[in-house]
Coordinates of C-alpha atoms and ligand atoms in Angstrom, one line a residue:
M862 CA -1.2 11.9 19.3
K863 CA 0.0 14.7 16.9
D864 CA 1.2 12.1 14.4
F865 CA -2.1 10.3 14.7
I866 CA -4.0 13.4 13.8
K867 CA -1.7 14.0 10.9
I868 CA -2.5 10.5 9.5
L869 CA -6.2 11.3 9.9
Q870 CA -5.7 14.6 8.1
R871 CA -3.9 12.8 5.2
F872 CA -6.3 10.0 4.7
L873 CA -9.8 10.9 6.0
P874 CA -10.9 14.0 4.0
P875 CA -12.4 12.0 1.1
Y876 CA -14.6 10.3 3.6
K877 CA -15.9 13.2 5.5
S878 CA -19.6 12.5 4.7
D879 CA -19.3 8.9 6.0
L880 CA -17.6 10.2 9.2
I881 CA -20.4 12.7 9.8
M882 CA -23.0 10.1 9.3
S883 CA -21.2 7.8 11.7
F884 CA -21.0 10.6 14.2
V885 CA -24.7 11.3 14.0
Y886 CA -25.7 7.7 14.2
N887 CA -23.4 7.1 17.2
L888 CA -24.7 10.1 18.9
L889 CA -28.3 8.9 18.5
A890 CA -27.3 5.4 19.7
A891 CA -25.6 6.9 22.8
V892 CA -28.7 9.0 23.6
F893 CA -31.0 6.0 23.3
G894 CA -28.6 3.9 25.2
V895 CA -28.4 6.2 28.1
F896 CA -32.2 6.7 27.9
S897 CA -32.6 2.9 28.4
F898 CA -30.4 3.0 31.5
V899 CA -32.4 5.9 32.9
M900 CA -35.6 3.8 32.5
M901 CA -34.2 1.9 35.5
Q902 CA -35.6 4.6 37.7
P903 CA -39.4 4.3 36.9
V904 CA -39.1 0.5 37.0
L905 CA -37.7 0.6 40.5
E906 CA -40.2 3.2 41.5
I907 CA -43.1 1.0 40.4
L908 CA -41.5 -2.0 42.2
F909 CA -41.0 -0.1 45.4
N910 CA -44.4 1.6 45.0
D911 CA -42.8 5.0 45.0
T912 CA -44.1 6.4 41.7
K913 CA -44.6 10.1 41.2
V914 CA -48.2 11.1 40.6
I915 CA -48.6 13.7 37.8
V916 CA -52.1 14.6 36.7
T917 CA -51.5 17.3 34.2
K918 CA -49.9 17.0 30.7
V919 CA -47.5 19.6 29.4
P920 CA -47.1 20.2 25.6
W921 CA -44.5 17.8 24.0
E922 CA -41.1 19.4 23.3
A923 CA -37.6 18.1 23.1
S924 CA -36.6 18.9 26.7
V925 CA -35.7 16.4 29.3
D926 CA -38.2 18.0 31.7
A927 CA -41.2 17.8 29.3
I928 CA -40.4 14.2 28.4
K929 CA -40.0 13.2 32.0
H930 CA -43.2 15.1 33.0
N931 CA -45.4 13.5 30.4
F932 CA -43.8 10.1 31.0
Y933 CA -44.9 10.2 34.6
Y934 CA -48.3 11.6 33.5
Y935 CA -49.0 8.5 31.4
T936 CA -47.7 6.1 34.0
T937 CA -50.0 7.8 36.5
L938 CA -52.9 7.3 34.0
I939 CA -52.1 3.7 33.3
K940 CA -51.5 2.8 37.0
A941 CA -54.9 4.3 38.0
E942 CA -56.7 2.5 35.2
Y943 CA -55.0 -0.9 34.9
G944 CA -52.8 -1.3 38.0
A945 CA -49.1 -1.5 38.8
D946 CA -48.2 -4.7 36.8
S947 CA -49.6 -3.2 33.5
T948 CA -47.6 -0.1 34.2
L949 CA -44.5 -2.2 34.6
L950 CA -45.2 -3.8 31.2
F951 CA -45.7 -0.3 29.7
V952 CA -42.4 0.9 31.0
G953 CA -40.8 -2.4 29.7
I954 CA -42.1 -1.7 26.2
V955 CA -40.8 1.8 26.2
L956 CA -37.4 0.4 27.3
L957 CA -37.5 -2.2 24.5
I958 CA -38.2 0.5 21.9
A959 CA -35.4 2.6 23.2
V960 CA -33.0 -0.3 23.0
L961 CA -34.2 -1.2 19.5
F962 CA -33.4 2.3 18.4
K963 CA -30.0 2.2 20.1
V964 CA -28.9 -1.1 18.4
T965 CA -30.1 0.1 15.0
F966 CA -28.2 3.3 15.3
T967 CA -25.1 1.6 16.6
Y968 CA -25.3 -0.7 13.5
F969 CA -25.5 2.3 11.1
G970 CA -22.8 4.1 12.9
S971 CA -20.4 1.2 12.4
Y972 CA -21.7 0.7 8.9
H973 CA -20.1 4.0 8.0
T974 CA -16.9 3.6 9.9
V975 CA -16.3 0.3 8.2
Q976 CA -16.6 2.1 4.8
V977 CA -14.0 4.7 6.0
R978 CA -11.7 2.1 7.4
N979 CA -11.5 -0.1 4.4
S980 CA -11.3 2.8 2.0
V981 CA -8.4 4.3 3.8
V982 CA -6.5 1.0 3.8
R983 CA -7.2 0.6 0.1
D984 CA -5.9 4.1 -0.5
I985 CA -2.7 3.4 1.4
R986 CA -2.1 0.1 -0.6
T987 CA -2.8 1.9 -3.9
K988 CA -0.4 4.7 -2.9
I989 CA 2.3 2.2 -2.1
Y990 CA 1.8 0.2 -5.3
D991 CA 1.8 3.3 -7.5
K992 CA 4.9 4.5 -5.7
I993 CA 6.7 1.2 -6.2
V994 CA 5.8 1.2 -9.9
N995 CA 7.1 4.7 -10.4
L996 CA 10.3 4.5 -8.3
P997 CA 13.4 4.0 -10.4
I998 CA 15.1 0.6 -10.6
P999 CA 18.1 1.5 -8.4
F1000 CA 15.7 1.8 -5.4
F1001 CA 15.0 -1.9 -5.5
T1002 CA 18.2 -3.5 -4.3
E1003 CA 17.9 -7.1 -3.3
E1004 CA 17.8 -6.5 0.4
K1005 CA 15.1 -3.8 -0.1
K1006 CA 12.7 -6.0 -2.0
G1007 CA 11.8 -8.2 1.0
D1008 CA 11.5 -5.1 3.1
I1009 CA 9.2 -3.4 0.6
I1010 CA 7.0 -6.5 0.6
S1011 CA 6.8 -6.6 4.3
R1012 CA 6.0 -2.9 4.5
S1013 CA 3.2 -3.1 1.9
T1014 CA 1.7 -6.2 3.5
S1015 CA 2.2 -6.6 7.2
D1016 CA 2.7 -2.9 8.0
V1017 CA -0.4 -2.0 6.2
Q1018 CA -2.2 -4.7 8.1
E1019 CA -0.8 -3.3 11.3
V1020 CA -2.1 0.2 10.4
E1021 CA -5.4 -1.3 9.6
N1022 CA -5.6 -3.3 12.8
S1023 CA -4.5 -0.5 15.1
V1024 CA -5.2 2.9 13.7
M1025 CA -8.3 2.1 11.7
N1026 CA -9.7 -0.2 14.4
S1027 CA -9.3 2.7 16.7
L1028 CA -11.3 4.9 14.4
D1029 CA -14.5 3.3 15.5
M1030 CA -13.4 3.6 19.1
F1031 CA -12.5 7.2 18.7
I1032 CA -15.9 8.1 17.3
K1033 CA -18.1 5.9 19.5
N1034 CA -16.5 6.1 22.9
P1035 CA -16.1 9.8 23.4
I1036 CA -19.7 10.2 22.4
L1037 CA -20.9 7.5 24.8
I1038 CA -18.8 9.1 27.6
I1039 CA -20.0 12.6 27.0
V1040 CA -23.7 11.6 26.6
A1041 CA -23.5 9.6 29.9
L1042 CA -21.7 12.5 31.6
V1043 CA -24.3 15.0 30.5
T1044 CA -27.0 12.7 31.7
M1045 CA -25.3 12.3 35.0
I1046 CA -25.0 16.1 35.4
I1047 CA -28.7 16.5 34.7
M1048 CA -29.6 13.7 37.2
S1049 CA -27.4 15.1 39.9
P1050 CA -24.8 17.8 39.4
Q1051 CA -23.5 17.5 43.0
M1052 CA -22.8 13.7 42.7
T1053 CA -21.2 14.1 39.3
L1054 CA -18.9 16.8 40.5
F1055 CA -17.9 14.7 43.5
S1056 CA -17.3 11.5 41.4
F1057 CA -15.0 13.4 39.1
I1058 CA -12.8 14.5 41.9
I1059 CA -12.1 11.0 43.1
L1060 CA -12.1 9.2 39.7
P1061 CA -8.9 10.7 38.4
V1062 CA -7.1 9.6 41.5
A1063 CA -8.1 6.0 41.0
G1064 CA -7.3 6.3 37.3
Y1065 CA -3.8 7.5 38.0
I1066 CA -3.0 4.6 40.3
I1067 CA -4.3 2.1 37.8
G1068 CA -2.4 3.8 35.0
R1069 CA 0.9 3.6 36.9
I1070 CA 0.5 -0.2 37.3
G1071 CA -0.1 -0.5 33.5
K1072 CA 3.1 1.5 32.7
S1073 CA 5.3 -0.6 34.9
L1074 CA 3.9 -3.7 33.2
K1075 CA 4.8 -2.3 29.8
K1076 CA 8.4 -1.7 30.9
K1077 CA 8.8 -5.1 32.3
S1078 CA 7.3 -6.8 29.3
R1079 CA 9.7 -5.0 27.0
L1080 CA 12.5 -6.3 29.2
G1081 CA 11.1 -9.8 28.8
Q1082 CA 11.0 -9.5 25.0
N1083 CA 14.6 -8.3 24.8
K1084 CA 15.7 -11.2 26.9
M1085 CA 13.8 -13.6 24.7
G1086 CA 15.6 -12.1 21.7
D1087 CA 18.9 -12.7 23.4
L1088 CA 17.9 -16.3 24.0
L1089 CA 16.9 -16.9 20.4
S1090 CA 20.1 -15.4 19.1
T1091 CA 22.1 -17.5 21.4
I1092 CA 20.4 -20.6 20.0
E1093 CA 20.9 -19.5 16.5
E1094 CA 24.6 -18.7 17.2
T1095 CA 25.0 -22.1 18.7
L1096 CA 23.5 -23.9 15.7
S1097 CA 25.7 -22.2 13.2
G1098 CA 28.8 -22.6 15.4
L1099 CA 28.2 -26.1 16.6
R1100 CA 31.2 -27.4 14.7
I1101 CA 33.5 -24.9 16.5
I1102 CA 31.9 -25.5 19.9
K1103 CA 32.5 -29.2 19.6
A1104 CA 36.0 -28.8 18.2
F1105 CA 36.9 -26.6 21.2
T1106 CA 34.9 -28.9 23.5
A1107 CA 33.1 -25.8 24.8
E1108 CA 29.8 -27.5 25.3
E1109 CA 29.7 -27.0 29.0
K1110 CA 30.7 -23.4 28.7
V1111 CA 27.9 -22.5 26.2
S1112 CA 25.4 -24.5 28.2
A1113 CA 26.2 -22.6 31.3
K1114 CA 25.9 -19.3 29.5
F1115 CA 22.5 -20.4 28.1
A1116 CA 21.3 -21.5 31.5
T1117 CA 22.1 -18.1 33.0
E1118 CA 20.2 -16.3 30.3
N1119 CA 17.4 -18.7 30.4
N1120 CA 17.1 -18.2 34.1
D1121 CA 17.2 -14.4 33.8
Y1122 CA 14.3 -14.7 31.5
R1123 CA 12.4 -16.7 34.1
R1124 CA 13.1 -14.1 36.7
I1125 CA 11.8 -11.3 34.5
M1126 CA 8.7 -13.2 33.5
N1127 CA 8.0 -14.1 37.2
S1128 CA 8.0 -10.5 38.2
L1129 CA 6.0 -9.5 35.1
M1130 CA 3.3 -12.1 35.6
R1131 CA 3.1 -11.4 39.3
R1132 CA 2.6 -7.8 38.7
R1133 CA 0.1 -8.6 36.0
I1134 CA -2.0 -10.7 38.2
L1135 CA -1.7 -8.1 40.9
A1136 CA -3.1 -5.5 38.6
H1137 CA -6.5 -7.1 38.6
P1138 CA -7.2 -7.3 42.3
I1139 CA -5.8 -3.8 42.8
S1140 CA -8.0 -2.3 40.2
E1141 CA -11.0 -4.3 41.5
F1142 CA -10.3 -3.1 45.0
L1143 CA -9.8 0.5 43.9
G1144 CA -13.0 0.3 41.9
T1145 CA -14.9 -0.8 45.0
V1146 CA -13.4 2.0 47.0
V1147 CA -14.7 4.4 44.5
I1148 CA -18.1 2.9 44.5
V1149 CA -18.2 2.8 48.3
I1150 CA -17.3 6.5 48.5
V1151 CA -19.9 7.4 45.9
L1152 CA -22.5 5.2 47.7
W1153 CA -21.7 6.9 50.9
Y1154 CA -21.8 10.4 49.5
G1155 CA -24.9 9.8 47.3
G1156 CA -26.7 8.0 50.2
R1157 CA -26.1 10.9 52.4
L1158 CA -27.5 13.3 49.8
I1159 CA -30.7 11.2 49.5
L1160 CA -31.1 10.7 53.2
T1161 CA -30.8 14.4 53.8
G1162 CA -32.9 15.2 50.7
E1163 CA -30.3 17.6 49.5
G1164 CA -29.5 16.2 46.0
G1165 CA -33.1 16.2 44.8
M1166 CA -32.9 12.5 44.1
N1167 CA -34.8 9.5 45.4
G1168 CA -33.3 5.9 45.9
A1169 CA -34.5 4.7 42.5
G1170 CA -32.9 7.7 40.9
F1171 CA -29.7 7.0 42.7
I1172 CA -29.5 3.5 41.4
A1173 CA -30.3 4.6 37.9
Y1174 CA -27.5 7.1 38.3
L1175 CA -25.1 4.4 39.3
V1176 CA -26.0 2.4 36.3
V1177 CA -25.3 5.3 34.0
F1178 CA -22.1 5.9 35.9
Y1179 CA -21.1 2.3 35.4
S1180 CA -21.8 2.5 31.7
I1181 CA -18.8 4.9 31.3
I1182 CA -16.3 2.4 32.5
N1183 CA -16.2 0.1 29.4
P1184 CA -16.0 2.9 26.8
A1185 CA -13.3 4.6 28.9
K1186 CA -11.3 1.3 29.0
A1187 CA -11.7 0.8 25.3
F1188 CA -10.6 4.4 24.6
S1189 CA -7.4 4.1 26.6
K1190 CA -6.7 0.7 24.9
A1191 CA -7.2 2.4 21.5
L1192 CA -4.7 5.1 22.5
Y1193 CA -2.1 2.4 23.2
S1194 CA -2.7 0.4 20.1
I1195 CA -2.4 3.5 18.0
Q1196 CA 1.2 3.7 19.0
K1197 CA 1.9 0.5 17.3
G1198 CA 0.1 1.6 14.2
L1199 CA 2.1 4.8 14.1
A1200 CA 5.3 2.9 14.0
A1201 CA 4.0 0.9 11.1
M1202 CA 2.9 4.0 9.3
D1203 CA 6.4 5.5 9.7
R1204 CA 7.8 2.5 7.9
I1205 CA 5.2 2.8 5.1
D1206 CA 6.1 6.5 4.8
Q1207 CA 9.7 5.7 4.1
I1208 CA 8.4 4.2 0.8
L1209 CA 5.8 6.8 0.1
E1210 CA 8.3 9.6 0.7
A1211 CA 11.2 8.0 -1.2
E1212 CA 12.4 10.4 -3.8
S1213 CA 12.5 9.4 -7.4
T1214 CA 16.0 10.1 -8.7
I1215 CA 15.2 9.4 -12.3
V1216 CA 12.5 11.8 -13.4
D1217 CA 11.7 14.0 -16.4
K1218 CA 13.3 17.4 -16.4
V1219 CA 10.9 20.3 -16.3
N1220 CA 11.2 21.0 -20.0
A1221 CA 12.1 17.5 -21.1
K1222 CA 12.1 17.0 -24.9
S1223 CA 9.7 14.8 -26.7
I1224 CA 11.2 12.4 -29.1
S1225 CA 9.0 10.4 -31.5
Q1226 CA 11.5 8.9 -33.8
F1227 CA 15.0 7.5 -33.9
E1228 CA 16.9 9.1 -36.8
T1229 CA 20.6 8.8 -36.8
A1230 CA 22.6 7.2 -34.0
I1231 CA 23.0 6.3 -30.3
E1232 CA 26.2 7.5 -28.8
Y1233 CA 27.9 6.6 -25.5
R1234 CA 30.5 9.3 -24.7
N1235 CA 33.0 8.7 -21.9
V1236 CA 30.4 6.8 -19.9
G1237 CA 31.4 5.8 -16.4
F1238 CA 29.1 4.0 -14.0
S1239 CA 29.1 2.5 -10.5
Y1240 CA 26.2 0.9 -8.5
N1241 CA 27.5 1.8 -5.1
G1242 CA 30.0 4.6 -5.6
E1243 CA 32.8 2.2 -4.8
K1244 CA 33.3 -0.3 -7.5
Q1245 CA 33.6 1.2 -11.0
V1246 CA 31.4 -1.1 -13.2
L1247 CA 31.8 0.8 -16.4
K1248 CA 34.8 2.9 -17.3
N1249 CA 35.3 5.4 -20.1
I1250 CA 32.9 3.8 -22.6
N1251 CA 32.9 5.4 -26.1
L1252 CA 30.7 3.8 -28.7
K1253 CA 28.6 5.1 -31.6
I1254 CA 25.8 2.9 -32.9
P1255 CA 24.5 4.1 -36.2
K1256 CA 20.9 3.6 -37.1
G1257 CA 20.1 0.2 -38.6
K1258 CA 23.3 -1.5 -37.3
T1259 CA 23.6 -4.5 -35.1
I1260 CA 26.2 -4.4 -32.3
A1261 CA 27.2 -7.5 -30.4
L1262 CA 28.5 -7.3 -26.9
V1263 CA 30.7 -10.1 -25.6
G1264 CA 32.7 -10.6 -22.5
Q1265 CA 32.9 -12.6 -19.3
S1266 CA 30.1 -12.7 -16.9
G1267 CA 30.3 -9.6 -14.7
S1268 CA 32.2 -7.5 -17.3
G1269 CA 29.4 -4.9 -17.4
K1270 CA 27.4 -5.8 -20.5
T1271 CA 24.0 -5.8 -18.8
T1272 CA 24.8 -2.6 -17.0
F1273 CA 25.8 -1.0 -20.4
V1274 CA 22.4 -1.7 -21.9
D1275 CA 20.5 -0.8 -18.8
L1276 CA 21.8 2.7 -19.0
L1277 CA 20.2 3.3 -22.4
P1278 CA 16.5 3.2 -21.2
R1279 CA 17.7 5.1 -18.0
F1280 CA 17.0 2.2 -15.7
Y1281 CA 20.1 3.8 -14.1
D1282 CA 21.7 7.1 -14.9
V1283 CA 25.3 7.4 -16.0
I1284 CA 27.7 8.8 -13.4
E1285 CA 30.3 10.1 -15.8
G1286 CA 29.9 11.2 -19.5
G1287 CA 26.6 10.9 -21.3
I1288 CA 24.5 8.9 -23.7
F1289 CA 23.1 10.6 -26.7
V1290 CA 20.2 9.6 -29.0
D1291 CA 20.3 11.6 -32.2
G1292 CA 22.7 14.0 -30.5
E1293 CA 20.4 14.7 -27.6
D1294 CA 21.5 13.7 -24.1
I1295 CA 18.9 11.2 -22.9
R1296 CA 18.7 12.9 -19.6
N1297 CA 17.0 15.8 -21.4
C1298 CA 14.4 13.6 -23.1
K1299 CA 11.1 12.4 -21.8
I1300 CA 11.6 9.1 -20.2
T1301 CA 8.5 7.5 -21.6
D1302 CA 9.4 8.7 -25.1
L1303 CA 12.9 7.3 -24.7
R1304 CA 11.6 3.9 -23.5
N1305 CA 9.0 3.8 -26.3
L1306 CA 11.9 3.7 -28.8
M1307 CA 13.2 0.4 -27.3
G1308 CA 12.2 -3.2 -27.0
N1309 CA 13.7 -5.6 -24.6
V1310 CA 14.1 -9.4 -24.6
N1311 CA 16.1 -10.7 -21.7
Q1312 CA 17.5 -14.0 -20.5
E1313 CA 14.6 -14.3 -18.1
S1314 CA 11.4 -14.0 -20.0
I1315 CA 9.2 -11.8 -17.8
L1316 CA 5.6 -12.9 -18.2
F1317 CA 2.5 -11.9 -16.2
N1318 CA -0.3 -14.0 -14.8
D1319 CA -2.6 -13.2 -17.7
T1320 CA -3.8 -14.7 -21.0
I1321 CA -1.3 -15.2 -23.9
F1322 CA -3.0 -12.4 -25.7
G1323 CA -2.7 -10.1 -22.7
N1324 CA 1.0 -10.9 -22.4
I1325 CA 1.8 -10.2 -26.0
A1326 CA -0.3 -7.0 -26.1
F1327 CA 1.2 -5.9 -22.7
G1328 CA 2.8 -2.7 -23.8
V1329 CA 0.4 -1.8 -26.7
E1330 CA -3.0 -0.3 -26.1
N1331 CA -5.9 -1.6 -28.1
A1332 CA -4.0 -4.2 -30.0
T1333 CA -6.3 -6.2 -32.3
K1334 CA -6.4 -10.0 -32.6
E1335 CA -4.9 -9.8 -36.1
Q1336 CA -1.9 -7.7 -34.9
V1337 CA -1.2 -10.0 -32.0
E1338 CA -1.4 -13.1 -34.2
A1339 CA 0.9 -11.5 -36.8
A1340 CA 3.4 -10.8 -34.1
A1341 CA 3.1 -14.3 -32.7
K1342 CA 3.7 -15.7 -36.2
I1343 CA 6.9 -13.7 -36.6
A1344 CA 8.0 -14.9 -33.2
N1345 CA 7.4 -18.6 -34.2
A1346 CA 4.9 -18.7 -31.4
H1347 CA 1.6 -19.0 -33.3
D1348 CA 1.7 -22.8 -33.7
F1349 CA 2.2 -23.7 -30.1
I1350 CA -0.3 -21.0 -29.0
T1351 CA -3.1 -22.5 -31.2
A1352 CA -2.2 -25.9 -29.8
T1353 CA -3.0 -24.8 -26.3
E1354 CA -6.5 -25.4 -24.9
E1355 CA -7.9 -22.0 -25.3
G1356 CA -5.5 -20.6 -27.9
Y1357 CA -4.7 -17.0 -27.4
Y1358 CA -7.0 -16.8 -24.4
T1359 CA -5.2 -19.5 -22.4
N1360 CA -4.1 -18.2 -19.0
I1361 CA -0.4 -18.9 -18.7
G1362 CA -0.4 -18.9 -14.9
D1363 CA 2.0 -17.3 -12.5
R1364 CA 5.1 -16.1 -14.5
G1365 CA 4.2 -18.4 -17.3
G1366 CA 4.9 -21.5 -15.3
K1367 CA 2.8 -23.6 -17.6
L1368 CA 5.1 -22.9 -20.6
S1369 CA 8.5 -24.2 -21.5
G1370 CA 11.5 -21.8 -21.5
G1371 CA 11.6 -21.6 -25.3
Q1372 CA 7.8 -20.9 -25.5
R1373 CA 8.1 -18.2 -22.9
Q1374 CA 10.9 -16.6 -24.7
R1375 CA 9.0 -16.6 -28.0
L1376 CA 6.1 -14.8 -26.2
S1377 CA 8.6 -12.2 -25.0
I1378 CA 9.7 -11.8 -28.6
A1379 CA 6.2 -11.5 -29.9
R1380 CA 5.6 -8.8 -27.4
A1381 CA 8.6 -6.9 -28.7
V1382 CA 7.6 -7.5 -32.3
L1383 CA 4.1 -6.1 -31.6
K1384 CA 5.6 -3.0 -29.9
N1385 CA 7.7 -2.6 -33.0
P1386 CA 10.3 -0.2 -31.6
P1387 CA 13.2 1.1 -33.8
I1388 CA 15.8 -0.1 -31.2
M1389 CA 16.1 -3.7 -29.9
I1390 CA 18.0 -4.7 -26.9
L1391 CA 18.6 -8.4 -26.5
D1392 CA 20.4 -9.6 -23.3
E1393 CA 21.4 -13.2 -23.6
A1394 CA 18.0 -14.0 -25.0
T1395 CA 18.9 -17.6 -25.9
S1396 CA 21.4 -18.5 -23.2
A1397 CA 18.9 -20.3 -20.9
L1398 CA 17.5 -22.5 -23.6
D1399 CA 18.3 -26.0 -24.9
T1400 CA 19.5 -26.3 -28.5
E1401 CA 16.2 -27.3 -30.0
S1402 CA 14.2 -24.4 -28.7
E1403 CA 17.1 -22.2 -29.2
R1404 CA 16.8 -22.7 -33.0
L1405 CA 13.2 -21.5 -33.1
V1406 CA 14.0 -18.6 -30.7
Q1407 CA 17.1 -17.6 -32.7
D1408 CA 15.1 -17.6 -35.9
A1409 CA 12.5 -15.4 -34.3
L1410 CA 15.2 -13.1 -33.0
D1411 CA 16.7 -12.8 -36.4
K1412 CA 13.4 -11.7 -37.8
L1413 CA 13.0 -9.3 -34.8
M1414 CA 16.3 -7.6 -35.5
R1415 CA 15.8 -7.2 -39.2
N1416 CA 15.5 -3.5 -40.1
R1417 CA 16.2 -2.4 -36.6
T1418 CA 19.1 -1.0 -34.6
S1419 CA 20.0 -3.8 -32.2
I1420 CA 22.3 -4.2 -29.3
V1421 CA 22.8 -7.9 -28.7
I1422 CA 24.5 -9.5 -25.8
A1423 CA 25.2 -12.9 -27.0
H1424 CA 27.1 -16.0 -26.5
R1425 CA 26.3 -17.6 -29.8
L1426 CA 28.9 -17.4 -32.5
S1427 CA 26.4 -17.2 -35.4
T1428 CA 24.7 -14.1 -33.9
I1429 CA 28.0 -12.5 -33.2
K1430 CA 29.4 -13.2 -36.7
N1431 CA 26.4 -11.5 -38.3
A1432 CA 26.9 -8.3 -36.2
D1433 CA 28.2 -5.1 -37.8
L1434 CA 30.5 -4.6 -34.9
I1435 CA 31.6 -6.7 -32.0
C1436 CA 32.6 -5.0 -28.7
V1437 CA 34.6 -7.0 -26.2
F1438 CA 34.0 -6.1 -22.6
H1439 CA 36.5 -6.7 -19.9
E1440 CA 36.2 -5.4 -16.4
G1441 CA 33.9 -2.5 -17.4
E1442 CA 35.9 -1.4 -20.5
I1443 CA 35.5 -2.1 -24.2
V1444 CA 38.9 -3.6 -24.8
E1445 CA 38.6 -4.7 -28.4
R1446 CA 36.2 -3.9 -31.2
G1447 CA 35.8 -5.1 -34.8
K1448 CA 34.5 -7.9 -36.9
H1449 CA 35.0 -11.6 -35.9
D1450 CA 38.0 -12.3 -38.2
E1451 CA 39.8 -9.1 -37.2
L1452 CA 39.3 -9.8 -33.6
I1453 CA 40.6 -13.4 -33.9
K1454 CA 43.6 -12.0 -35.7
L1455 CA 44.2 -9.6 -32.9
N1456 CA 44.9 -12.6 -30.7
G1457 CA 43.6 -10.9 -27.6
T1458 CA 40.7 -11.2 -25.2
Y1459 CA 38.2 -12.1 -28.0
K1460 CA 40.5 -14.9 -29.2
K1461 CA 40.8 -16.2 -25.6
L1462 CA 37.0 -16.2 -25.2
N1463 CA 36.7 -18.0 -28.5
D1464 CA 39.3 -20.6 -27.5
M1465 CA 37.6 -21.2 -24.2
Q1466 CA 34.4 -21.8 -26.1
M1467 CA 32.7 -19.0 -24.3
L1468 CA 31.2 -17.8 -27.5
Ligands
LIG1564 P1 27.3 -8.9 -17.2 O1 26.0 -8.5 -17.8 O2 28.5 -8.6 -18.2 O3 27.5 -10.2 -16.7 P2 26.7 -6.9 -15.2 O4 26.5 -5.6 -15.9 O5 25.5 -7.6 -14.9 O6 27.7 -7.9 -16.0 O7 27.5 -6.7 -13.9 C1 28.7 -5.9 -13.9 C2 29.2 -5.7 -12.4 O8 28.2 -5.0 -11.7 C3 29.3 -7.0 -11.7 O9 30.4 -6.9 -10.9 C4 28.1 -7.1 -10.9 O10 28.4 -7.8 -9.7 C5 27.8 -5.6 -10.6 N1 26.3 -5.4 -10.5 C6 25.4 -5.8 -11.3 N2 24.1 -5.4 -10.9 C7 24.3 -4.7 -9.8 C8 23.4 -4.1 -8.8 N3 22.1 -4.0 -9.0 N4 24.0 -3.6 -7.7 C9 25.3 -3.7 -7.5 N5 26.2 -4.3 -8.3 C10 25.7 -4.8 -9.4
LIG1565 MG1 24.3 -9.8 -17.9

């Protein structure tokens, strides 16, 4: 309950006015609702010819007594003038009007809670999304991605269904219950006091049954889980089971578990069907006791109530049962929602490890050099992925990284935009440790083109202009021309405004890659990072892409992870990676002469 209130405190404040409106409308609805039940009394009185005769009118005021008094005054008038059946019609019309008010106010009450509910769910989703976008890359390991998706979809759904559904219940039902109670006290304080001595006793007994059902049903679920995992285990181990001719053994084990499940379910279902007759019987016991007690009050004339009043009282009494049930159900379903909220909070409260320092430096330009000094890195703290890396990349030079897959090249370039932070040593841009720089400034210095071209479900224009605000049509076209993309773009149906579909699925690999290049050209950063940008392409599209890349690298500082000899040969320096270290460096001819790792890679045609 405490946690539930905490959630409400976190998410509800912006919607205070809606909540107040909903509260007011629900209160009005409850008042008119109870009023319509109370109308039972005059109807019965007319039918049994037992109406009160009131011949004087009192001034109208908002008190129960005045309203009651004048109501009887008018029924007396109408009855004297037009007879009993017209009076019945009059009472009926008053009843109709009361109900009309009630349903209208109920509608407006829920109208406002709907607004709160959907807004809160929207806010939670937005919060998660913003958090995801801002969390650093190391947070998103493979196993976590699915988890995050399930948290931001089904867990949010769960919160919506339970907590937010209950919101309506939590506003509406207490009001209904309190208004009915107050009415009952006004109608007969004695009866009400009496009823509320016996009701908790009955409630307690019914509650006990519910609890034992819950325990049993958890047992049943666990057993079902056992069954499923046995089946799964069997399917994956079928070969071994057969090889060891253990069919009978596993069948026997399964049969035992299956039978256990039957036993639990038998007992659960028997209890469940028992719950209904018990609560029905207890309910009747309560009613009989109330009937007996109330009847005595009326017969002795002690309670100040007549028979019709007593029946109306019972109707109001009865009207508490449904809201009370709904209320306790809501309490139960909140528990489920709270568990989901906990899982969501694990994302919302995850700490960003890669953030700007308090007085982080702005950098607007790249002037002299990038330098890796004694850099060491590990993803999990166990396996050292980069060891003792020292490399200086002067402005304007092109550095090629080569090495077997898994040797650490991608990791090396991921450290520069601080997708990950180094563990040992440091990376310096113009002599400044990148951990002291503003992250956005740092990343603005760099453009990326990777093996996988990452495109978004948007127009071609939108994809090229992705990282640049207010790019003009001319700028985008110019970038596309440099990237050898203009021709194929204009050949598409709507040119630059063609939507490329989910992840660019409508385009070929080479086309996608040229869009990525155009995006980098438009951003026009001083430093380019190309990670196997052509390795996923066939030779024909590779030629166009390679040409585009050459243009992209011109006049920039580039780090190129490449497998193509021509790119490597043009580089100012080649670094050969092996198991996280730079084992050789130099120009192509020098490295061949060295007759080491590079020569081996070359001979195996891995370049
Ligand atoms: P390359 O780009 O040279 O193929 P990588 O830098 O991608 O090599 O990988 C270097 C090593 O780090 C490999 O052993 C790889 O398995 C491991 N590695 C890469 N990315 C991750 C990651 N996100 N989490 C854990 N280990 C990783
Ligand atoms: Mg790689």
